[in-house]
Coordinates of C-alpha atoms and ligand atoms in Angstrom, one line a residue:
M1 CA -0.5 16.1 -23.2
S2 CA -0.7 17.3 -19.6
A3 CA -4.1 19.0 -20.0
E4 CA -5.5 15.7 -21.7
L5 CA -4.1 13.6 -18.8
W6 CA -5.2 15.8 -16.1
N7 CA -8.7 15.9 -17.3
S8 CA -8.9 12.0 -17.8
A9 CA -7.5 11.6 -14.2
A10 CA -9.9 14.2 -12.8
G11 CA -12.7 12.2 -14.6
V12 CA -11.9 8.8 -13.2
L13 CA -11.9 10.2 -9.7
E14 CA -15.3 11.7 -10.3
T15 CA -16.8 8.4 -11.7
N16 CA -15.3 6.4 -8.6
W17 CA -16.6 8.6 -6.0
A18 CA -19.3 6.7 -3.8
G19 CA -20.8 9.4 -1.8
D20 CA -18.5 9.4 1.2
H21 CA -15.5 7.3 0.0
M22 CA -13.6 6.4 -3.3
V23 CA -13.8 2.8 -4.7
P24 CA -10.5 1.6 -6.5
S25 CA -12.6 0.3 -9.3
R26 CA -16.2 0.1 -9.9
R27 CA -16.3 -3.4 -11.0
L28 CA -13.3 -5.2 -9.4
Y29 CA -13.1 -3.5 -6.1
P30 CA -16.4 -2.1 -5.1
H31 CA -15.6 -1.0 -1.5
Q32 CA -13.1 1.2 0.3
W33 CA -9.5 0.1 0.6
S34 CA -7.1 1.4 3.2
W35 CA -3.9 2.2 1.3
D36 CA -5.5 3.2 -2.0
A37 CA -7.4 5.9 0.2
A38 CA -3.8 7.2 1.0
F39 CA -2.8 7.3 -2.6
I40 CA -6.1 8.6 -3.7
A41 CA -5.9 11.5 -1.3
V42 CA -2.7 12.5 -2.5
G43 CA -4.2 13.3 -6.0
L44 CA -7.8 14.2 -4.9
A45 CA -6.1 17.1 -3.0
Y46 CA -5.6 18.8 -6.2
V47 CA -9.3 18.7 -7.5
N48 CA -11.4 18.1 -4.6
P49 CA -9.6 18.6 -1.0
T50 CA -12.8 18.2 0.4
R51 CA -13.3 14.8 -0.8
A52 CA -9.7 14.0 0.0
W53 CA -10.4 14.7 3.7
R54 CA -13.6 12.7 3.5
D55 CA -11.8 9.6 2.2
L56 CA -9.5 9.6 5.0
R57 CA -12.2 10.4 7.6
S58 CA -14.4 7.5 6.2
L59 CA -11.5 5.1 6.6
F60 CA -10.3 6.2 10.2
E61 CA -14.1 6.2 11.3
A62 CA -13.7 2.5 10.7
Q63 CA -10.5 2.1 12.9
W64 CA -10.8 -0.6 15.4
P65 CA -10.5 0.3 19.3
D66 CA -6.9 -1.4 19.3
G67 CA -5.8 1.0 16.5
R68 CA -5.8 -1.2 13.5
V69 CA -7.1 0.3 10.3
P70 CA -8.9 -2.3 8.3
H71 CA -7.9 -3.0 4.9
I72 CA -11.3 -2.8 3.5
V73 CA -14.2 -1.0 4.8
F74 CA -17.3 -2.5 3.3
D75 CA -19.9 -0.4 1.6
P76 CA -23.3 -1.7 3.0
A77 CA -25.1 -0.9 -0.1
M78 CA -23.0 -3.6 -2.1
A79 CA -24.0 -7.1 -1.9
E80 CA -21.9 -10.0 -0.6
A81 CA -21.5 -11.5 -3.9
D82 CA -20.2 -8.2 -5.2
Y83 CA -16.6 -8.9 -3.9
F84 CA -15.0 -12.1 -2.5
P85 CA -14.0 -12.2 0.4
G86 CA -17.0 -10.1 1.3
P87 CA -18.3 -8.9 4.7
A88 CA -20.0 -12.1 5.7
F89 CA -16.9 -14.1 5.1
W90 CA -14.7 -11.9 7.2
G91 CA -17.2 -12.2 10.0
V92 CA -15.9 -9.0 11.9
P93 CA -17.9 -8.5 15.2
A94 CA -19.4 -5.1 16.0
Y95 CA -16.8 -2.8 17.6
G96 CA -17.1 1.0 18.7
S97 CA -20.2 2.2 17.1
R98 CA -19.8 0.1 14.1
P99 CA -22.1 -2.6 13.2
A100 CA -20.7 -6.1 12.6
H101 CA -19.6 -7.0 9.2
G102 CA -18.4 -3.5 8.6
S103 CA -14.8 -4.3 7.7
T104 CA -11.9 -6.7 7.4
G105 CA -9.7 -7.6 10.2
I106 CA -6.3 -7.2 8.6
V107 CA -4.6 -4.0 7.6
Q108 CA -2.7 -2.6 4.7
P109 CA 0.4 -0.4 4.7
P110 CA -0.1 2.7 6.9
L111 CA 0.6 5.4 4.3
H112 CA -2.0 7.7 5.6
A113 CA 0.0 10.0 7.6
V114 CA 2.2 10.8 4.4
A115 CA -1.0 11.2 2.4
A116 CA -2.6 13.7 5.2
W117 CA 0.5 15.8 5.3
E118 CA 0.5 16.1 1.4
V119 CA -3.1 17.0 1.3
Y120 CA -2.5 19.7 4.0
R121 CA 0.6 21.1 1.9
R122 CA -1.9 21.4 -1.0
A123 CA -4.5 23.2 1.1
A124 CA -2.8 26.6 1.0
A125 CA -3.3 26.6 -2.8
H126 CA -7.0 26.7 -2.2
G127 CA -7.1 29.7 0.1
A128 CA -7.5 30.3 3.9
A129 CA -10.8 28.4 4.4
A130 CA -9.4 25.3 2.9
S131 CA -6.2 25.7 4.9
Q132 CA -8.3 26.1 8.2
Q133 CA -10.2 23.0 7.2
A134 CA -7.0 20.9 6.6
R135 CA -5.7 21.9 10.0
A136 CA -9.0 20.8 11.6
E137 CA -8.8 17.6 9.6
L138 CA -5.1 17.0 10.9
E139 CA -6.4 17.6 14.5
W140 CA -8.9 14.8 13.9
L141 CA -6.6 12.6 12.1
Y142 CA -3.5 12.7 14.2
P143 CA -4.3 10.6 17.3
R144 CA -5.8 8.1 15.2
L145 CA -2.7 8.1 13.0
V146 CA -0.6 7.4 16.0
A147 CA -2.9 4.8 17.2
Q148 CA -2.5 3.0 14.0
Q149 CA 1.4 3.3 14.3
E150 CA 1.2 2.1 17.9
Y151 CA -0.9 -0.8 16.8
L152 CA 1.7 -1.9 14.4
T153 CA 4.8 -1.3 16.2
D154 CA 3.4 -3.0 19.5
R155 CA 0.8 -5.7 18.8
R156 CA 2.3 -6.5 15.3
D157 CA 6.0 -6.9 16.4
L158 CA 5.7 -10.6 16.3
G159 CA 9.4 -11.0 15.7
G160 CA 10.4 -8.8 18.6
G161 CA 13.0 -6.9 16.5
G162 CA 11.2 -3.6 16.0
L163 CA 9.5 -4.4 12.8
A164 CA 5.7 -5.0 12.1
S165 CA 5.0 -8.5 10.8
I166 CA 2.2 -9.1 8.1
V167 CA -0.1 -12.1 8.7
H168 CA -1.7 -12.0 5.4
S169 CA 0.2 -11.2 1.9
W170 CA -3.0 -9.0 1.2
E171 CA -1.7 -6.8 4.3
S172 CA 1.3 -5.9 2.0
G173 CA -0.7 -4.8 -0.7
L174 CA 1.5 -6.6 -3.2
D175 CA -0.7 -9.5 -2.7
N176 CA 0.8 -12.3 -5.1
S177 CA 4.4 -11.1 -5.0
P178 CA 7.1 -13.9 -5.2
A179 CA 8.3 -12.2 -1.8
W180 CA 5.7 -14.5 -0.2
D181 CA 6.2 -17.7 -2.0
D182 CA 8.8 -19.3 0.7
A183 CA 6.6 -18.3 3.5
M184 CA 3.3 -19.4 1.9
A185 CA 4.8 -22.8 1.0
N186 CA 4.2 -23.5 4.8
V187 CA 0.5 -22.4 4.7
P188 CA -1.9 -25.4 3.9
A189 CA -3.4 -25.0 0.5
D190 CA -6.9 -26.7 1.0
L191 CA -8.4 -26.4 -2.4
S192 CA -11.8 -27.5 -1.2
L193 CA -12.2 -24.1 0.4
L194 CA -12.8 -22.8 -3.1
N195 CA -15.9 -25.0 -3.6
V196 CA -17.3 -23.6 -0.3
Y197 CA -16.1 -19.9 -1.1
R198 CA -16.3 -18.9 -4.6
R199 CA -13.8 -16.5 -6.1
R200 CA -15.3 -13.4 -7.9
D201 CA -12.2 -12.1 -9.3
L202 CA -12.2 -14.4 -12.1
A203 CA -15.7 -13.5 -13.2
V204 CA -14.5 -9.8 -13.6
S205 CA -10.9 -10.3 -14.8
D206 CA -8.5 -12.6 -16.9
A207 CA -7.3 -15.8 -15.0
S208 CA -3.7 -15.4 -16.4
H209 CA -3.5 -12.2 -14.5
R210 CA -4.8 -13.2 -11.3
P211 CA -3.5 -15.3 -8.4
T212 CA -3.8 -19.1 -9.0
D213 CA -6.6 -21.2 -7.1
T214 CA -3.6 -22.7 -4.9
D215 CA -2.6 -19.0 -3.9
Y216 CA -6.3 -18.3 -3.3
A217 CA -6.8 -21.4 -1.1
R218 CA -4.0 -20.2 1.0
Y219 CA -5.4 -16.8 1.3
V220 CA -8.7 -18.0 2.4
G221 CA -7.4 -20.3 4.9
L222 CA -5.2 -17.6 6.4
V223 CA -8.3 -15.5 6.9
L224 CA -10.1 -18.4 8.7
S225 CA -7.1 -18.9 10.9
Y226 CA -7.1 -15.1 11.9
R227 CA -10.9 -14.9 12.2
A228 CA -11.0 -18.1 14.5
A229 CA -9.8 -16.1 17.4
D230 CA -11.5 -12.9 16.2
Y231 CA -8.4 -11.5 14.9
S232 CA -6.6 -11.5 18.1
D233 CA -2.8 -10.8 17.9
T234 CA -2.1 -12.4 21.1
D235 CA 0.1 -15.3 20.8
L236 CA -0.6 -15.1 17.0
L237 CA 2.8 -16.4 15.7
A238 CA 2.3 -19.6 17.6
R239 CA -1.0 -20.2 15.7
H240 CA -0.8 -18.9 12.5
A241 CA 1.1 -20.3 9.7
F242 CA 2.2 -16.9 7.8
A243 CA 4.0 -13.9 9.3
V244 CA 6.6 -11.9 7.5
E245 CA 8.3 -8.7 8.0
C246 CA 8.3 -6.9 4.6
P247 CA 10.6 -4.2 3.5
S248 CA 8.0 -1.9 1.9
F249 CA 5.3 -2.3 4.7
N250 CA 7.9 -1.3 7.4
A251 CA 9.6 1.5 5.1
I252 CA 5.9 3.1 5.0
L253 CA 5.8 2.7 8.5
G254 CA 8.9 4.6 9.1
A255 CA 8.0 7.1 6.4
A256 CA 4.6 7.7 8.4
E257 CA 6.6 8.6 11.5
L258 CA 8.3 11.4 9.8
S259 CA 5.1 12.6 8.3
L260 CA 3.8 12.5 11.9
A261 CA 6.6 14.7 13.0
Q262 CA 5.7 17.4 10.5
I263 CA 1.9 17.0 11.5
A264 CA 2.7 17.3 15.1
G265 CA 4.7 20.5 14.5
V266 CA 1.9 22.2 12.8
L267 CA -0.4 21.1 15.6
G268 CA 2.3 22.5 18.1
H269 CA 2.9 19.1 19.6
T270 CA 6.7 19.9 19.4
G271 CA 7.8 17.1 21.7
A272 CA 6.0 14.6 19.9
A273 CA 7.7 15.8 16.8
G274 CA 11.1 14.6 18.0
A275 CA 9.9 11.3 19.4
H276 CA 8.4 10.7 15.9
R277 CA 11.7 11.1 14.2
E278 CA 13.3 8.9 16.8
R279 CA 10.9 6.0 16.1
A280 CA 11.6 6.5 12.2
Q281 CA 15.1 6.2 12.9
R282 CA 14.6 3.0 15.1
I283 CA 12.5 1.6 12.3
T284 CA 15.2 2.3 9.6
S285 CA 17.8 0.6 11.7
A286 CA 15.7 -2.5 12.2
I287 CA 15.1 -2.5 8.4
V288 CA 18.6 -2.4 8.0
S289 CA 19.8 -4.9 10.4
R290 CA 17.0 -7.6 9.6
L291 CA 16.0 -7.1 6.0
W292 CA 19.2 -6.3 4.1
N293 CA 21.0 -9.0 2.0
P294 CA 24.8 -7.9 1.3
D295 CA 25.0 -10.3 -1.4
T296 CA 22.1 -9.3 -3.5
G297 CA 22.6 -5.6 -2.5
M298 CA 19.0 -5.1 -1.7
F299 CA 16.1 -5.7 1.0
H300 CA 14.2 -8.9 1.2
A301 CA 11.2 -10.0 3.1
R302 CA 11.9 -12.0 6.2
D303 CA 10.1 -15.1 7.4
T304 CA 9.2 -14.2 11.0
H305 CA 8.8 -18.1 11.9
T306 CA 12.1 -19.0 10.5
G307 CA 14.1 -15.9 10.5
K308 CA 15.1 -16.4 6.9
L309 CA 15.2 -13.8 4.1
T310 CA 13.4 -15.0 0.7
P311 CA 16.0 -14.7 -2.1
A312 CA 13.2 -13.3 -4.5
R313 CA 14.2 -9.9 -5.8
C314 CA 11.0 -7.8 -5.4
V315 CA 10.1 -4.2 -5.8
S316 CA 9.3 -4.2 -2.1
G317 CA 13.0 -4.4 -1.5
L318 CA 13.5 -1.1 -3.0
V319 CA 11.0 0.9 -1.1
P320 CA 13.2 1.5 2.1
L321 CA 14.9 4.2 -0.2
M322 CA 12.0 6.4 1.1
L323 CA 13.8 6.5 4.3
P324 CA 16.3 9.5 4.6
D325 CA 18.2 8.0 7.5
L326 CA 19.1 4.8 5.3
P327 CA 23.0 4.5 5.3
A328 CA 24.8 5.4 2.2
G329 CA 25.7 1.6 1.5
Q330 CA 22.2 0.7 1.3
V331 CA 21.1 3.9 -0.7
E332 CA 23.7 2.9 -3.4
G333 CA 22.8 -0.9 -3.5
V334 CA 19.1 0.1 -4.0
L335 CA 19.9 2.6 -6.6
A336 CA 22.2 0.1 -8.4
A337 CA 19.5 -2.7 -8.3
M338 CA 16.9 0.1 -9.6
R339 CA 19.2 0.9 -12.4
S340 CA 20.1 -2.7 -13.3
E341 CA 18.5 -4.8 -16.1
R342 CA 16.5 -6.5 -13.2
F343 CA 14.2 -3.5 -12.7
G344 CA 14.3 -0.6 -15.3
L345 CA 12.1 2.5 -15.5
P346 CA 9.2 2.6 -14.7
V347 CA 10.4 -0.2 -12.1
T348 CA 8.7 -3.7 -12.5
S349 CA 7.2 -5.4 -9.5
Y350 CA 9.7 -8.4 -9.7
D351 CA 13.2 -9.1 -11.2
R352 CA 12.9 -9.1 -15.1
T353 CA 15.6 -11.6 -15.3
A354 CA 14.0 -14.2 -12.7
A355 CA 13.2 -17.5 -14.5
D356 CA 9.5 -17.0 -13.0
F357 CA 9.2 -13.3 -14.2
D358 CA 5.4 -13.1 -15.4
V359 CA 4.6 -10.2 -17.6
L360 CA 0.9 -10.6 -17.0
R361 CA 0.3 -12.0 -13.5
Y362 CA -0.4 -10.0 -10.3
W363 CA 2.5 -8.5 -8.7
R364 CA 4.8 -11.1 -10.2
G365 CA 6.2 -8.7 -13.3
P366 CA 3.8 -6.1 -14.3
V367 CA 4.4 -2.3 -13.5
W368 CA 2.4 -0.5 -10.8
I369 CA 2.2 3.3 -10.5
N370 CA 1.8 3.3 -6.9
V371 CA 5.4 1.6 -6.0
N372 CA 6.9 3.6 -8.6
W373 CA 5.4 6.7 -6.9
L374 CA 7.0 5.7 -3.6
L375 CA 10.4 5.0 -5.2
R376 CA 10.2 8.3 -7.0
R377 CA 9.7 9.9 -3.6
G378 CA 12.9 7.8 -2.4
L379 CA 14.9 9.3 -5.2
L380 CA 13.9 12.8 -4.0
V381 CA 14.5 12.1 -0.5
H382 CA 18.3 11.1 -1.3
G383 CA 18.6 14.2 -3.7
R384 CA 18.6 12.1 -7.0
R385 CA 16.9 14.7 -8.6
D386 CA 17.8 13.7 -12.3
E387 CA 16.8 10.2 -11.7
A388 CA 13.5 11.1 -10.1
E389 CA 12.5 13.4 -13.0
D390 CA 13.4 10.5 -15.4
L391 CA 11.0 8.2 -13.5
R392 CA 8.3 10.9 -13.2
A393 CA 8.6 11.4 -16.9
A394 CA 8.4 7.4 -17.6
M395 CA 5.5 7.2 -15.5
V396 CA 3.5 10.3 -17.0
R397 CA 4.4 8.7 -20.5
L398 CA 3.0 5.0 -19.5
V399 CA -0.4 6.4 -18.2
H400 CA -0.8 9.0 -21.0
R401 CA -0.1 6.4 -23.7
N402 CA -2.1 3.7 -22.2
G403 CA -4.6 5.0 -19.8
H404 CA -5.6 4.8 -15.9
F405 CA -5.1 1.1 -15.6
E406 CA -4.5 -0.9 -12.4
Y407 CA -1.1 -2.0 -13.8
F408 CA 0.8 -2.2 -17.0
H409 CA 2.8 -4.9 -19.2
P410 CA 6.2 -4.3 -18.4
E411 CA 7.3 -4.7 -22.4
T412 CA 4.6 -3.2 -24.3
G413 CA 3.1 -0.8 -21.7
E414 CA -0.3 -2.1 -22.5
G415 CA -2.8 -1.3 -19.6
L416 CA -3.9 -4.5 -17.5
G417 CA -6.4 -5.2 -14.8
A418 CA -8.9 -2.6 -14.0
P419 CA -9.6 0.4 -16.2
C420 CA -10.4 3.8 -14.5
F421 CA -8.3 2.6 -11.7
S422 CA -8.3 5.4 -8.9
W423 CA -4.7 5.4 -7.6
T424 CA -3.3 5.6 -11.1
A425 CA -5.6 8.6 -12.0
A426 CA -4.9 10.4 -8.6
L427 CA -1.0 9.6 -8.7
A428 CA -1.0 10.9 -12.4
L429 CA -2.4 14.3 -11.1
D430 CA 0.3 14.4 -8.5
L431 CA 3.1 13.5 -11.0
L432 CA 1.9 16.2 -13.3
A433 CA 1.7 19.0 -10.6
D434 CA 4.3 18.2 -8.0
R435 CA 8.1 18.7 -8.5
S436 CA 8.7 19.5 -4.8
V437 CA 10.9 17.4 -2.6
P438 CA 9.5 15.6 0.6
A439 CA 10.0 17.9 3.9
Y440 CA 12.2 15.2 5.5
A441 CA 14.5 14.8 2.6
K442 CA 18.3 14.7 3.5
A443 CA 20.2 17.8 2.1
A444 CA 21.4 17.0 -1.4
Ligands
9WN501 C1 -7.0 -7.7 -2.0 C2 -7.5 -2.5 -4.1 C3 -6.6 -3.6 -3.9 C4 -5.1 -3.0 -3.5 C5 -3.9 -4.2 -3.6 C6 -4.1 -5.1 -4.6 C7 -5.5 -5.8 -4.7 C8 -7.1 -7.0 -3.3 C9 -7.4 -8.1 -4.3 O1 -6.7 -4.6 -4.8 O2 -5.9 -6.6 -3.6 O3 -7.0 -6.6 -0.9 O4 -8.8 -8.4 -4.3 O5 -6.6 -8.6 -5.1 O6 -3.2 -6.0 -4.6 O7 -2.8 -3.5 -3.4 O8 -5.1 -2.3 -2.4 O9 -7.0 -1.6 -5.2

């Protein structure tokens, strides 16, 4: 089973390579996406480390001068109509040495430091030349990864409590999650926008899986709002209808500091390593004090405008398990939620017992491999090796039986969304190959 899965996964990554970057899926997502590149690099490291580094480098070559890493880097070879919203819609001005319309103006979870560290670790297995190349790549990436962290912890701390706010649900990577429903209800849904700007996702995928038109009208309206001031973050909270502190985004922000501590150590920046660890601790404390709900025993998204936690129980509320300094009470709470009938293995994107749990619709029920991969990492960080192994086995079985799909039906396991999806294939490689524990795990 493993050789077959390995070969099919490697085949997907071969098919989706586009010269200097990987596309998530040829048809649905024909450009480069930010957090996809991080997950993809983790798996590419086994079969083609040069491409893993190239993909990360392509992404960071498009980093903005303020440190933000755009959620999509557009491929100039594709047409505007190939993906909506495309480059002209985003209307990003030229920056640095990049021409206008080269990227979007929003971000995605900053998983790249975690990925860069994983690619570096694998390099040893590919011999001395690969190790040397890996160190040079880390040298190039390190200041850029730090700039990304600084942008998010400084410019995006809209709530003033030490966490980054996302200002579009696409920034979470969990676009249509019920976690955003309350905050999104305050965003005007101008359906006439969809007459001006046409969705393309419905031409290439099933409408019952995708966000509704009302959701999409809000998504478009939020981009127009941010775009109106050229994606400036100054006084953003006062003039933008959606701002949320997402537990998963911020957990990844904290985990990135821990990987930066590892990277700084390898590069000989010993003082910096301590500072990264301290920043990770501060982010962890802020997640606990701002996003924990003792009644549900898990983390929830917080509306930055109102200060209210959403009641929805979503997979994002489990991801802080990745943080080694999470206090024991929160660790136990998250583990209990994961083991409960609400989630199950592999973990669903939303509470299975909720009245609006939807087995098909985007991020409102189906199983995604990438968030399960983050949760497996969390289990390993907290020394739960047996549960981590159960989750690993469940993920491998799911992908082996059903293929490298974008997401999976939570009851039948049927593959849904885009086939030949890059992060599913990449993470399958990692799940087959890697039983090691993250460097910053707590002693079991
Ligand atoms: C919008 C590429 C991306 C992922 C996101 C996923 C989906 C885009 C879309 O696809 O988002 O960015 O068009 O729905 O939700 O996590 O990065 O794979």
